[in-house]
mmCIF file of C-alpha atoms in Angstrom:
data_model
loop_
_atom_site.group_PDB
_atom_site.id
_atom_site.type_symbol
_atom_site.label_atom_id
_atom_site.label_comp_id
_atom_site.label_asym_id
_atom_site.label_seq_id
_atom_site.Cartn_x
_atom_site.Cartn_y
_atom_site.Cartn_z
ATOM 1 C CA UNK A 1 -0.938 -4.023 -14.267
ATOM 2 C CA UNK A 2 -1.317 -3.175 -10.606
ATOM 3 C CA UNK A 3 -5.500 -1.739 -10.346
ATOM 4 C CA UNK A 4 -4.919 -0.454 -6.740
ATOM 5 C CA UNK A 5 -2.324 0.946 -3.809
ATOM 6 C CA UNK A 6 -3.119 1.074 -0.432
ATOM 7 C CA UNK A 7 -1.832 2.487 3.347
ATOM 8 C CA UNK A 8 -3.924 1.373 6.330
ATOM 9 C CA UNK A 9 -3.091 0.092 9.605
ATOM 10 C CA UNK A 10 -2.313 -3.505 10.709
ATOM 11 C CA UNK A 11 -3.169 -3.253 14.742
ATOM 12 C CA UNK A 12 -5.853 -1.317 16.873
ATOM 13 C CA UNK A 13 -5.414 2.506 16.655
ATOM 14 C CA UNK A 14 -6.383 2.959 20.777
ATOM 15 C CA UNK A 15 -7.002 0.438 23.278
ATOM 16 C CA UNK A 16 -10.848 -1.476 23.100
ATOM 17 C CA UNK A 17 -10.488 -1.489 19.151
ATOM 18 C CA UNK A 18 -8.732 -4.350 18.388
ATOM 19 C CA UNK A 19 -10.647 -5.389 15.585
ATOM 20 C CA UNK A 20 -10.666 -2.094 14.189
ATOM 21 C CA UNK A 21 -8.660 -1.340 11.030
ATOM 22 C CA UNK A 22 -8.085 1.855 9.149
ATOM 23 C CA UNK A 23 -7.710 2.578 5.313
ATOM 24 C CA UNK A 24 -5.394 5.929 5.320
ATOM 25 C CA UNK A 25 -4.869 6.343 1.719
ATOM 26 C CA UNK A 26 -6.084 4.600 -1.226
ATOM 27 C CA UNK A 27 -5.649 5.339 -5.060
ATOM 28 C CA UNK A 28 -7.026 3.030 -8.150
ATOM 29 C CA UNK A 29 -5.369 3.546 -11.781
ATOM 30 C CA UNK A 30 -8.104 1.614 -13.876
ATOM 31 C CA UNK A 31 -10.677 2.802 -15.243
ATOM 32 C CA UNK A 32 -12.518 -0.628 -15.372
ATOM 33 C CA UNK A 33 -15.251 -1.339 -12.549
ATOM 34 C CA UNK A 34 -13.677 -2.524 -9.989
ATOM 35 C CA UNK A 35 -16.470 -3.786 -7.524
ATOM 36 C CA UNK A 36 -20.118 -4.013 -8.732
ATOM 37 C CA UNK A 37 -22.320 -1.194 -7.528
ATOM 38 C CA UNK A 38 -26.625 -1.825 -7.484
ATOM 39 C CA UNK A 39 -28.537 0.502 -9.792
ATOM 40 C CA UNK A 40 -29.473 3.734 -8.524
ATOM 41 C CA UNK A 41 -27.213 4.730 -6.233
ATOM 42 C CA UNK A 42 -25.855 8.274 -6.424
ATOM 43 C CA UNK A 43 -21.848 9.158 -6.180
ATOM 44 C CA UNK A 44 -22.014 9.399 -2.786
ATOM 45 C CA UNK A 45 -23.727 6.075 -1.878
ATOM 46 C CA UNK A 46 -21.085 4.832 -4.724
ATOM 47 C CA UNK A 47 -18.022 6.371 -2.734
ATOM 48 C CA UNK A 48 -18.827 5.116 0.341
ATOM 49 C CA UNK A 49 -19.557 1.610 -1.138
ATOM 50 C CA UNK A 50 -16.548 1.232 -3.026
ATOM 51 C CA UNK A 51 -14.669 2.526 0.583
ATOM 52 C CA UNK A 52 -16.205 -0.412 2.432
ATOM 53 C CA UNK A 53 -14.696 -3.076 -0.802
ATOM 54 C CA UNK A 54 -11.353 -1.101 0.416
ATOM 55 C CA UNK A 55 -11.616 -2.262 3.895
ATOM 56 C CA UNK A 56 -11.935 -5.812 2.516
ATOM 57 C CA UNK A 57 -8.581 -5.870 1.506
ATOM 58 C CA UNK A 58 -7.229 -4.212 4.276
ATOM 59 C CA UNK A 59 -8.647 -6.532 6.757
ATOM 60 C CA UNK A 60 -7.912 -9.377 4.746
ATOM 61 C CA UNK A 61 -4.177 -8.265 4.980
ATOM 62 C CA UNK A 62 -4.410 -7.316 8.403
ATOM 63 C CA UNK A 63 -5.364 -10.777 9.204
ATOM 64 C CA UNK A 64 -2.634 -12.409 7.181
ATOM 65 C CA UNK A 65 -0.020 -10.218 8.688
ATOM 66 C CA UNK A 66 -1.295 -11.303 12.215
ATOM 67 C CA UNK A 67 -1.260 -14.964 11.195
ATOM 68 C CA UNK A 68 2.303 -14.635 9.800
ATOM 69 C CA UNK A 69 3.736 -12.703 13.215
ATOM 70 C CA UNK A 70 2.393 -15.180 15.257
ATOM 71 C CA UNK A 71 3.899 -18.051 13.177
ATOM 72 C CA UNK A 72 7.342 -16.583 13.264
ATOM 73 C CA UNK A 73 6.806 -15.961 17.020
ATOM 74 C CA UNK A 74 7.194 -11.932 17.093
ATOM 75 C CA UNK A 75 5.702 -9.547 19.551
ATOM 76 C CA UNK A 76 3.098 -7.113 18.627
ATOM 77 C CA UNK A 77 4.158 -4.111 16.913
ATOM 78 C CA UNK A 78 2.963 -1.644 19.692
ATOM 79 C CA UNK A 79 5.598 -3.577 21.929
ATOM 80 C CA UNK A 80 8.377 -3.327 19.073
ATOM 81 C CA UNK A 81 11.070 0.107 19.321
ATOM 82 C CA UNK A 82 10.439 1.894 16.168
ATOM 83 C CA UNK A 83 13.747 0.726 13.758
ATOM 84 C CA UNK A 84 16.455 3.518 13.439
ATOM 85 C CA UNK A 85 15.538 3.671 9.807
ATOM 86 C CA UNK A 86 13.496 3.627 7.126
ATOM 87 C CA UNK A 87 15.581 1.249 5.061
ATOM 88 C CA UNK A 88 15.745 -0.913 8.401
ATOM 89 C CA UNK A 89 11.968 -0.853 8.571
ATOM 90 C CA UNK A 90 11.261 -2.199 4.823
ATOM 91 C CA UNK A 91 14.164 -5.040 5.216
ATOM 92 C CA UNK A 92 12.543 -6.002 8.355
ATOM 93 C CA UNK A 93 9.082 -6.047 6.912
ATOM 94 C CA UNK A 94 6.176 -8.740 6.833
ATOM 95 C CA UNK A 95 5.456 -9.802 3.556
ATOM 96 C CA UNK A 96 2.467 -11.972 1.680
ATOM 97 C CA UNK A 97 0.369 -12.511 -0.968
ATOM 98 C CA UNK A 98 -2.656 -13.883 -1.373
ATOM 99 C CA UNK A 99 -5.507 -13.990 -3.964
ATOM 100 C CA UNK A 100 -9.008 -13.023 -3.986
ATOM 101 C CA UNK A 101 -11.487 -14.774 -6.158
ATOM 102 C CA UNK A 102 -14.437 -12.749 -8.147
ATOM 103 C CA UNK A 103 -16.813 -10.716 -6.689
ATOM 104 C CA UNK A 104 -14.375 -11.181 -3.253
ATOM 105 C CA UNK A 105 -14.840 -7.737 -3.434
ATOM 106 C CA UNK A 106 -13.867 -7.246 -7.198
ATOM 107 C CA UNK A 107 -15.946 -8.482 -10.052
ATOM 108 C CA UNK A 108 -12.786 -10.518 -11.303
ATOM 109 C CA UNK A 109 -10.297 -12.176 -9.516
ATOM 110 C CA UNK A 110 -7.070 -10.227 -8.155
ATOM 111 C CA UNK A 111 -4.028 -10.708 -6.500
ATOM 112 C CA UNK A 112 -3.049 -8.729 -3.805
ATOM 113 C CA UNK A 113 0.470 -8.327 -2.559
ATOM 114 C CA UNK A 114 1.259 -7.120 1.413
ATOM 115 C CA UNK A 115 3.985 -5.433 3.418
ATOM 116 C CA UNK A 116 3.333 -5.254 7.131
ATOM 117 C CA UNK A 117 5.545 -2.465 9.083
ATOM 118 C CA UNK A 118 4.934 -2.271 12.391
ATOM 119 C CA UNK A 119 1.449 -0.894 12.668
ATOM 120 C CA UNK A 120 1.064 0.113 8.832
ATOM 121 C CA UNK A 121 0.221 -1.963 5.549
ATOM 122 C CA UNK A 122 1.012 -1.381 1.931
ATOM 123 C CA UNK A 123 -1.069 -3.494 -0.571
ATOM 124 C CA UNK A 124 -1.091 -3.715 -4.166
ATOM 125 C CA UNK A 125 -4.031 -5.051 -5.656
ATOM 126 C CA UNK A 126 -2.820 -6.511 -8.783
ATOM 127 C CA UNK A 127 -3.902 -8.653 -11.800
ATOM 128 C CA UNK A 128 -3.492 -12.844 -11.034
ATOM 129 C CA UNK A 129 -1.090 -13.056 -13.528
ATOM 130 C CA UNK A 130 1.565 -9.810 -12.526
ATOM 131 C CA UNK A 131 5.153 -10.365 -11.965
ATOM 132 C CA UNK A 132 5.141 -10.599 -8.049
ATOM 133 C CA UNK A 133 8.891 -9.930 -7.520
ATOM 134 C CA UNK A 134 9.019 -6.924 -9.983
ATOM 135 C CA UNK A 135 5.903 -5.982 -7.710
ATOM 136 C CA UNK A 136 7.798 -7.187 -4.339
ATOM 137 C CA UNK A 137 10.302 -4.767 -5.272
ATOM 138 C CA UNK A 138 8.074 -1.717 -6.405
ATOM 139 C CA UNK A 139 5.803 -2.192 -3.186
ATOM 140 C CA UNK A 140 9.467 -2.124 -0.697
ATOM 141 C CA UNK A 141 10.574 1.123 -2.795
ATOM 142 C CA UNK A 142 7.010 3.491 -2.408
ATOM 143 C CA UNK A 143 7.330 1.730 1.349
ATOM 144 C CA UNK A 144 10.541 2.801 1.961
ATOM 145 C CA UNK A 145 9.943 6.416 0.180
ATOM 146 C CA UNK A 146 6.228 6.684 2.081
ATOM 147 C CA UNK A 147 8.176 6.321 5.439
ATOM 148 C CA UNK A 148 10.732 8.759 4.749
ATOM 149 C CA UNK A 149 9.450 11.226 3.052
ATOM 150 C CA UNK A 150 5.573 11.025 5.258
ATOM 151 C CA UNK A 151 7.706 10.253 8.637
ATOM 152 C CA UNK A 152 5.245 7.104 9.287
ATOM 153 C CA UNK A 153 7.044 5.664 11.816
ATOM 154 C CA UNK A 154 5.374 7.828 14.421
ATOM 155 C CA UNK A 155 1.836 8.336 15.375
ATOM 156 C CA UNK A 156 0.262 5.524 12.460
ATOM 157 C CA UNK A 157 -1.025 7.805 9.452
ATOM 158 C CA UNK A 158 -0.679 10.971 10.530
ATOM 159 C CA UNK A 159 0.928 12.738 8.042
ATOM 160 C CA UNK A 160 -0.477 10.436 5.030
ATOM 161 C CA UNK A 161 -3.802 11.809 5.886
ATOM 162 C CA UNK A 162 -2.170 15.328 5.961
ATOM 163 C CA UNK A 163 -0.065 15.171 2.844
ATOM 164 C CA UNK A 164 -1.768 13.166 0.078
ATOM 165 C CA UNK A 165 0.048 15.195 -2.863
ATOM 166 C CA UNK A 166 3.502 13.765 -1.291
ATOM 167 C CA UNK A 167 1.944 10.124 -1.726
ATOM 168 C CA UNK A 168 0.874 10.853 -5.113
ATOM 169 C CA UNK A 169 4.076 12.120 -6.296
ATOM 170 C CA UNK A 170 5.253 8.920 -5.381
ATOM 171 C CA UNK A 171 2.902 7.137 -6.939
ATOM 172 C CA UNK A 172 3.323 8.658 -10.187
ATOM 173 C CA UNK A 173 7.182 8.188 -10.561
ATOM 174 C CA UNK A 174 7.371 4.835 -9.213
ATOM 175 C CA UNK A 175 4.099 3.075 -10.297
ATOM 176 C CA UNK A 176 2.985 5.549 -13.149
ATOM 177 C CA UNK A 177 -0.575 4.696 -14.213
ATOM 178 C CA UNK A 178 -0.059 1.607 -12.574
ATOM 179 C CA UNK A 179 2.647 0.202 -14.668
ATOM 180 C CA UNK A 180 5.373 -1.842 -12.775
ATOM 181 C CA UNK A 181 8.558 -0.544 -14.078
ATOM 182 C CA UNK A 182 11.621 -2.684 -15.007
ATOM 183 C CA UNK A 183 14.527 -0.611 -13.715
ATOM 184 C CA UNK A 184 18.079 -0.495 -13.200
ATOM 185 C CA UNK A 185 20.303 1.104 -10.579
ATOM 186 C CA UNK A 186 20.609 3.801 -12.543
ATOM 187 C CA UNK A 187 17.579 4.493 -13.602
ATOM 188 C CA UNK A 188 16.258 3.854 -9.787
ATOM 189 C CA UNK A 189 18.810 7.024 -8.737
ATOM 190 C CA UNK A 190 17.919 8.989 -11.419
ATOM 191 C CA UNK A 191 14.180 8.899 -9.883
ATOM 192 C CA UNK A 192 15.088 9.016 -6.250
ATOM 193 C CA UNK A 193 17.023 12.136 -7.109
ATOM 194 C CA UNK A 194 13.428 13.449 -9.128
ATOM 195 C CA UNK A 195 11.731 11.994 -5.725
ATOM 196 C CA UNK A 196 13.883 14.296 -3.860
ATOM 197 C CA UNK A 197 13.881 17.279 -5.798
ATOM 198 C CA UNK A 198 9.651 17.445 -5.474
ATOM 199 C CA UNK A 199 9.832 16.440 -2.023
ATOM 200 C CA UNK A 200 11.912 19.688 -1.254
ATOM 201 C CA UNK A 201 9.840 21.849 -2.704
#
């Protein structure tokens, strides 16, 4: 069961912010509590608490993408040339996991599984015990669909701030109610060409 998806950035959005990092999009299937919230508060204290246990991950993952560029010697992805595809882009891709233990921010302990590319990351927060190369795969494919069909490898999150009901189209063919799906070839066409179809629309 994956509990979580996100999109955020992975290096500073203008120059003095280095340490800054940006949730663009997140979306939760459980119903469960995910982080524990103090008595009293009222949904919007709630919201904006449960955003700030969303930057967790996403920094956490920022700083384990940085850790594994540096290791394997690249340059920073504000120095990189954009690849000529999206395809290109997902193959070429940092990749990690790493676990966080309870109440790190979630009241039990998750995994969560990274792709860094360029200056965007997609994260699934999943339970410790998921398949994590049936999830591998499932986080490259909404990667690979969010930068085509969102054209993210321009300005970082422009147009998944502007077109949420794309990324949740995606969402809910690919990782329906967050269920990892075991899929063949054909089975994996048959939904790009569903993908397609609702993307042209």
């Amino acid at each position: 069961m994956v509990h979580g998806f996100l999109i955020h950035t992975l290096c500073p959005v203008s120059a003095g912010s280095s340490s800054v990092c940006r949730v663009l999009y997140t979306r939760f299937f459980c119903s469960e509590t995910l982080v524990p919230l103090p008595a009293g508060l009222d949904a919007g204290a709630e919201r904006l608490l449960q955003k700030e246990q969303m930057m967790v991950v996403a920094r956490q993952v920022k700083s384990a993408c940085t850790l594994s560029r540096e290791a394997a010697g690249k340059p920073p992805p504000e120095s990189c040339l954009p690849p000529l595809d999206e395809v290109v882009a997902v193959q070429e891709a940092d990749c990690g996991v790493f676990r966080l233990g309870a109440g790190e921010p979630f009241q039990v302990e998750k995994t969560v599984l990274w792709l860094g590319v360029l200056s965007l990351g997609f994260s699934l927060v999943c339970e410790p015990h998921e398949n994590l190369l049936l999830a591998e795969g499932t986080l490259r494919t909404l990667a690979r669909h969010c930068l085509e069909h969102l054209h993210l490898l321009g300005p970082p999150g422009t147009d998944v701030l502007l077109k949420v009901d794309r990324t949740e189209v995606l969402l809910d063919r690919l990782l329906p109610h967050g269920q990892l799906l075991f899929a063949n070839h054909r089975f994996i066409h048959s939904l790009e060409k569903e993908i397609a179809a609702c993307m042209a629309k």
